[in-house]
Short mmCIF file of C-alpha atoms in Angstrom, two decimals:
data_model
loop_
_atom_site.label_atom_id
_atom_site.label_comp_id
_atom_site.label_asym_id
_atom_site.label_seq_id
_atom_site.Cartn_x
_atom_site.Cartn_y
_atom_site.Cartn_z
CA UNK H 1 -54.42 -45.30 -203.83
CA UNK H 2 -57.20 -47.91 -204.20
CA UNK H 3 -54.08 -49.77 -205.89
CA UNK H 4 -52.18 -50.04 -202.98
CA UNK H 5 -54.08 -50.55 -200.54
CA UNK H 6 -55.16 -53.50 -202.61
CA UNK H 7 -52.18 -54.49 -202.82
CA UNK H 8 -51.02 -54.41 -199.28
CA UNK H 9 -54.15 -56.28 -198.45
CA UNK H 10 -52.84 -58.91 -200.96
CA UNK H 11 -49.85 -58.89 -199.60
CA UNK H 12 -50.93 -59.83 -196.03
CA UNK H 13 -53.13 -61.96 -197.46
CA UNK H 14 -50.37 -64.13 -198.88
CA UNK H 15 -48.21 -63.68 -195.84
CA UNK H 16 -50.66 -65.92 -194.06
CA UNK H 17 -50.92 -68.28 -196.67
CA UNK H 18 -47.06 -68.99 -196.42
CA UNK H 19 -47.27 -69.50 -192.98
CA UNK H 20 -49.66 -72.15 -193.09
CA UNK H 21 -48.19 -73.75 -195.94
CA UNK H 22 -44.79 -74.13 -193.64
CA UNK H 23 -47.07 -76.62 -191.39
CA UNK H 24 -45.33 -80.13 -191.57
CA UNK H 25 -47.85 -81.90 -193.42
CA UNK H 26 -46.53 -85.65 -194.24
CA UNK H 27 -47.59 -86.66 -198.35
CA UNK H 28 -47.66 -90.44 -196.56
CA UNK H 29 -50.08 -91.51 -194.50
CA UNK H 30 -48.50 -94.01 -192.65
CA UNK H 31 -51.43 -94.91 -190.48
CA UNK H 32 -53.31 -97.27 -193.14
CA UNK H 33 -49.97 -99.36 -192.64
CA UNK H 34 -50.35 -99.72 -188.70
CA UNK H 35 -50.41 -103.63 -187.50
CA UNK H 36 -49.47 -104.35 -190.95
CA UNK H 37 -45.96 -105.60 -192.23
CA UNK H 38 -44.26 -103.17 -194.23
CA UNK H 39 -41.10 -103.71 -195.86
CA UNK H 40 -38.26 -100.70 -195.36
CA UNK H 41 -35.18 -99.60 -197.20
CA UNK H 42 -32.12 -97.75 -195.63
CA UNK H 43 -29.13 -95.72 -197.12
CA UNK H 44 -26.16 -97.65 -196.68
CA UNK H 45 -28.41 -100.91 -198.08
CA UNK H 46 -30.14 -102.45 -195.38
CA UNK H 47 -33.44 -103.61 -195.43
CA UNK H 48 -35.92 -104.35 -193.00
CA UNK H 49 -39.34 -105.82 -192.39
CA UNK H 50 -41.59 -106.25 -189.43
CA UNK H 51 -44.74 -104.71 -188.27
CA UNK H 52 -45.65 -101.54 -188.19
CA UNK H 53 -46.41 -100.22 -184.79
CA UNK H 54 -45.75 -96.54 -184.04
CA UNK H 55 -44.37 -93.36 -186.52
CA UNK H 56 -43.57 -89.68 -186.18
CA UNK H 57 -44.10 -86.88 -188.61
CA UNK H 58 -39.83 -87.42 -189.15
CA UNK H 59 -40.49 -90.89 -190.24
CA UNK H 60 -38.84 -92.75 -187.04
CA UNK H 61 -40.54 -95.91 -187.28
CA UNK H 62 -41.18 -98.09 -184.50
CA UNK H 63 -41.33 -101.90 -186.05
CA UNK H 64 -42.29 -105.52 -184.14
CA UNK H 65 -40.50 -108.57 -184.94
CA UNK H 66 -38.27 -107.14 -186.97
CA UNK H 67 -36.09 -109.24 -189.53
CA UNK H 68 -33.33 -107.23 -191.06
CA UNK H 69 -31.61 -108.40 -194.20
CA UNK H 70 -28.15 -107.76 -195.46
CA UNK H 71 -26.65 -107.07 -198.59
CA UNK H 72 -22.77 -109.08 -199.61
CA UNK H 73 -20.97 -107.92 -202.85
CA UNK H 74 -21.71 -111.75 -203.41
CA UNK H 75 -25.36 -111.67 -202.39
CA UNK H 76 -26.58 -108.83 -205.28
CA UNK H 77 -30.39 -109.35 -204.34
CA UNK H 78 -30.65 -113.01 -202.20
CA UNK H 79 -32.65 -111.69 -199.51
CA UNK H 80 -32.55 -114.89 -197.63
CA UNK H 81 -28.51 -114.61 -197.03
CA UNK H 82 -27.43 -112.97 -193.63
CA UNK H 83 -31.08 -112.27 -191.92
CA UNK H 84 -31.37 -111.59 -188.28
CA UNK H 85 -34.51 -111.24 -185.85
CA UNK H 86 -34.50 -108.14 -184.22
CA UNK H 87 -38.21 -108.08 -182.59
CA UNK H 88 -38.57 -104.54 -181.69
CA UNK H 89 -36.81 -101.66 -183.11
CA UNK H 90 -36.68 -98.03 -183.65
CA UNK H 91 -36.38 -96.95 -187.29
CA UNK H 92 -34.30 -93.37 -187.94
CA UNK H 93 -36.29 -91.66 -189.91
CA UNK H 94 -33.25 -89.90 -191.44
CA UNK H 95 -31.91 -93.26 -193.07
CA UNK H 96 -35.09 -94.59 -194.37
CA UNK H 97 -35.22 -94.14 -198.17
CA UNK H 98 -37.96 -96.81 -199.22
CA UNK H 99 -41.52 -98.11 -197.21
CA UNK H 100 -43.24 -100.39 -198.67
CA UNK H 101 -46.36 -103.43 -197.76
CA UNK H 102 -44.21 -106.46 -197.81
CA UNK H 103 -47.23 -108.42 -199.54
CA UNK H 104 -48.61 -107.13 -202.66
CA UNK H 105 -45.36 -107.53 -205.10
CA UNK H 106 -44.42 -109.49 -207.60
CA UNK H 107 -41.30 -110.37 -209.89
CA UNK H 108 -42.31 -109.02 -213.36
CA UNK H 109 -39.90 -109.58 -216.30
CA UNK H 110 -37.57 -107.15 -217.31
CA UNK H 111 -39.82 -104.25 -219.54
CA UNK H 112 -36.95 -102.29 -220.63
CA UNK H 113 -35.37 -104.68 -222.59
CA UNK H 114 -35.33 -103.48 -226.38
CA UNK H 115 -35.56 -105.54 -229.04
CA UNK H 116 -32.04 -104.82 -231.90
CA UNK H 117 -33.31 -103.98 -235.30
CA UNK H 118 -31.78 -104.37 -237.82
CA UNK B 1 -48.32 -80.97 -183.60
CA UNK B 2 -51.44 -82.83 -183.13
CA UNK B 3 -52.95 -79.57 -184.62
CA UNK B 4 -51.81 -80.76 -188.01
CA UNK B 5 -50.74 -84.74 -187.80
CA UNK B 6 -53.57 -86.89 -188.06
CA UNK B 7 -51.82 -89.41 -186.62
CA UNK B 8 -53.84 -92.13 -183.34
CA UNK B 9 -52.69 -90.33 -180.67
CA UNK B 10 -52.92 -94.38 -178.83
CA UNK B 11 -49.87 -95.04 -181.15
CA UNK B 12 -46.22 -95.67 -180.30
CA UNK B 13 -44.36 -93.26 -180.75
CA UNK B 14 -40.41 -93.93 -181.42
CA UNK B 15 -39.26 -91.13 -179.44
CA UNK B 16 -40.78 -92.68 -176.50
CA UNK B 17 -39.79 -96.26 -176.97
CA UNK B 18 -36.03 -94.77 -176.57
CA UNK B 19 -37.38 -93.08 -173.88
CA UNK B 20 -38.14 -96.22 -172.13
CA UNK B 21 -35.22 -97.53 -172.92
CA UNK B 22 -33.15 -95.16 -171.01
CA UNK B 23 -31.17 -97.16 -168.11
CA UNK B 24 -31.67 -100.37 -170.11
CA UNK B 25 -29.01 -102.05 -172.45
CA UNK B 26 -29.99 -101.34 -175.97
CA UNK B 27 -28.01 -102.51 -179.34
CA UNK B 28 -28.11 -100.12 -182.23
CA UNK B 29 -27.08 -100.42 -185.56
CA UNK B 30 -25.09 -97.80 -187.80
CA UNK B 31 -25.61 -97.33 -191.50
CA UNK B 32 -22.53 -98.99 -191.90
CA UNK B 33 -21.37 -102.64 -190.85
CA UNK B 34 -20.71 -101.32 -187.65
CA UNK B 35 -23.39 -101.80 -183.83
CA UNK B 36 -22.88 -100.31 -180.41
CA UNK B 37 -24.47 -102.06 -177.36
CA UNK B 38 -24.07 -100.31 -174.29
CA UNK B 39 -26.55 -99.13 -171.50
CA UNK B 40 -28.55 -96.06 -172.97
CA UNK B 41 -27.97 -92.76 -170.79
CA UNK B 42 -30.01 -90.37 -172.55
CA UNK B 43 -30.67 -89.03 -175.91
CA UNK B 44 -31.69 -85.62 -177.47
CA UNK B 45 -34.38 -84.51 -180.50
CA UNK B 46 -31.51 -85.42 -183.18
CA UNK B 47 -31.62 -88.81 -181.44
CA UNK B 48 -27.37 -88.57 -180.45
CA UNK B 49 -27.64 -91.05 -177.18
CA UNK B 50 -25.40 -90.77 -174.10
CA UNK B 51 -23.68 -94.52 -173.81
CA UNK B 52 -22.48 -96.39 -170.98
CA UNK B 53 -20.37 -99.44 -171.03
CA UNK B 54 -20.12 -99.44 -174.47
CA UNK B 55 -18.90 -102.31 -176.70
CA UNK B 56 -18.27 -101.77 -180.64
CA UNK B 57 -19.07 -104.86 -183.05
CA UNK B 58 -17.88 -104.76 -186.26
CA UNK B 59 -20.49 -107.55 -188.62
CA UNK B 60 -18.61 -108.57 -191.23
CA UNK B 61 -15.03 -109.72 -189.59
CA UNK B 62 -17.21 -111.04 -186.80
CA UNK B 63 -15.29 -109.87 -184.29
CA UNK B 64 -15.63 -107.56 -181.37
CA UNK B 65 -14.01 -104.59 -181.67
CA UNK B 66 -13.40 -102.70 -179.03
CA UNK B 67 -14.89 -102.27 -175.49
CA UNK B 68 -14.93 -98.39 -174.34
CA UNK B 69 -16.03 -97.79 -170.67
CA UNK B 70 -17.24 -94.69 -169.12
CA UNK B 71 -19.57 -92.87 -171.28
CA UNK B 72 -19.72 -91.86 -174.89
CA UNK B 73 -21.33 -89.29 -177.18
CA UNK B 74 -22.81 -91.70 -180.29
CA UNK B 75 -23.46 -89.15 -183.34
CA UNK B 76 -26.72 -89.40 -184.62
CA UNK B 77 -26.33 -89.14 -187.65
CA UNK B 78 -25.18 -92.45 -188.85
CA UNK B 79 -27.97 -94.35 -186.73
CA UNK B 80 -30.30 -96.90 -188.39
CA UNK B 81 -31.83 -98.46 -186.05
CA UNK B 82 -32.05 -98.69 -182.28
#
C-alpha cells in the first residue's frame, strides 16, 4: 500500500516534470549575436549575411544590410558571383539550416585526405 | 513566452517587421529561383501573406514572369526571406 501510493506520488511527480520539459527552450542563444554580422545558410542554397537585429524562439531572423549570395552549377563555392543588397529582411526561420559569425573563419586545408600505402 | 525566452524584450521582432509592412510593397524571395513583389495584405502565424498586385520574377532567365492582379494566397512554406 505504502508501494503505491509511492508510486502514484512518483508518478505525478514526473507528470510535472514532462510538462515543463515541453517549454520551448532554444539550445542557441542568439542574443550574443545581436548588432553583430552573422552569416546564414538556407535550404534550397542561399546564403545570406547582414546584421543581426531581431529573432524569435522559431528562428525568423530579422537582418540589416543584408547581402544575399547565390549559388550557379558553374559557381560551386565563388561567393562573390551573383550578390545582391537587400538592406533589411525577414529571415524564415523554417528555411534556415546554418548561422554562423561571418568573422572568425578560416580556409584550412583539406584534413581528410589519406595518405595510399602501399 | 517571455516566461521562458530570455530574449531583450527592446529587440525586433520579425513578426512585427511584417507587421509593419502590411499596406506597403514588399519583395520576397522563395527557396527556389523564384520572388513575388506585390503590396502585402496580411499574413498569419505560419507567415502565408495575403498579396495584392502581385508580379512573379523568375532570377535566372531574367525575365518577368507573370503579373497576377487582385489578390493571392502565397504558401508559406517555400518563403525565405521577406
Amino acid at each position: 500500500m505504502a508501494g503505491v501510493g509511492g508510486g502514484g506520488g512518483g508518478g505525478g511527480a514526473g507528470k510535472m516534470a514532462d510538462k515543463e520539459k515541453k517549454k520551448k527552450e532554444s539550445i542557441l542563444d542568439l542574443s550574443k549575436y545581436i548588432d553583430k554580422t552573422i552569416r546564414v545558410k538556407f535550404q534550397g542554397g542561399r546564403e545570406a549575411s547582414g546584421v543581426l537585429k531581431g529573432f524569435d524562439p522559431l528562428l525568423n531572423l530579422v537582418l540589416d544590410g543584408t547581402i544575399e549570395y547565390m549559388r550557379d552549377p558553374d559557381d560551386q563555392y565563388k561567393l562573390t558571383e551573383d550578390t545582391r543588397q537587400l538592406g533589411l529582411v525577414v529571415c524564415r526561420g523554417t528555411s534556415v539550416v546554418l548561422i554562423c559569425p561571418q568573422d572568425g573563419m578560416e580556409a584550412i586545408p583539406n584534413p581528410f585526405i589519406q595518405q595510399q600505402d602501399g | 513566452m517571455a516566461a521562458n525566452a530570455t530574449t531583450n524584450p527592446s529587440q525586433l521582432l520579425p513578426l512585427e517587421l511584417v507587421d509593419k509592412c502590411i499596406g506597403s510593397r514588399i519583395h520576397i524571395v522563395m527557396k527556389s529561383d523564384k520572388e513575388i513583389v506585390g503590396t502585402l495584405l496580411g499574413f498569419d502565424d505560419f507567415v502565408n501573406m495575403v498579396l495584392e498586385d502581385v508580379t512573379e520574377f523568375e532570377i535566372t532567365p531574367e525575365g518577368r514572369r507573370i503579373t497576377k492582379l487582385d489578390q493571392i494566397l502565397l504558401n508559406g512554406n517555400n518563403i525565405t526571406m521577406v
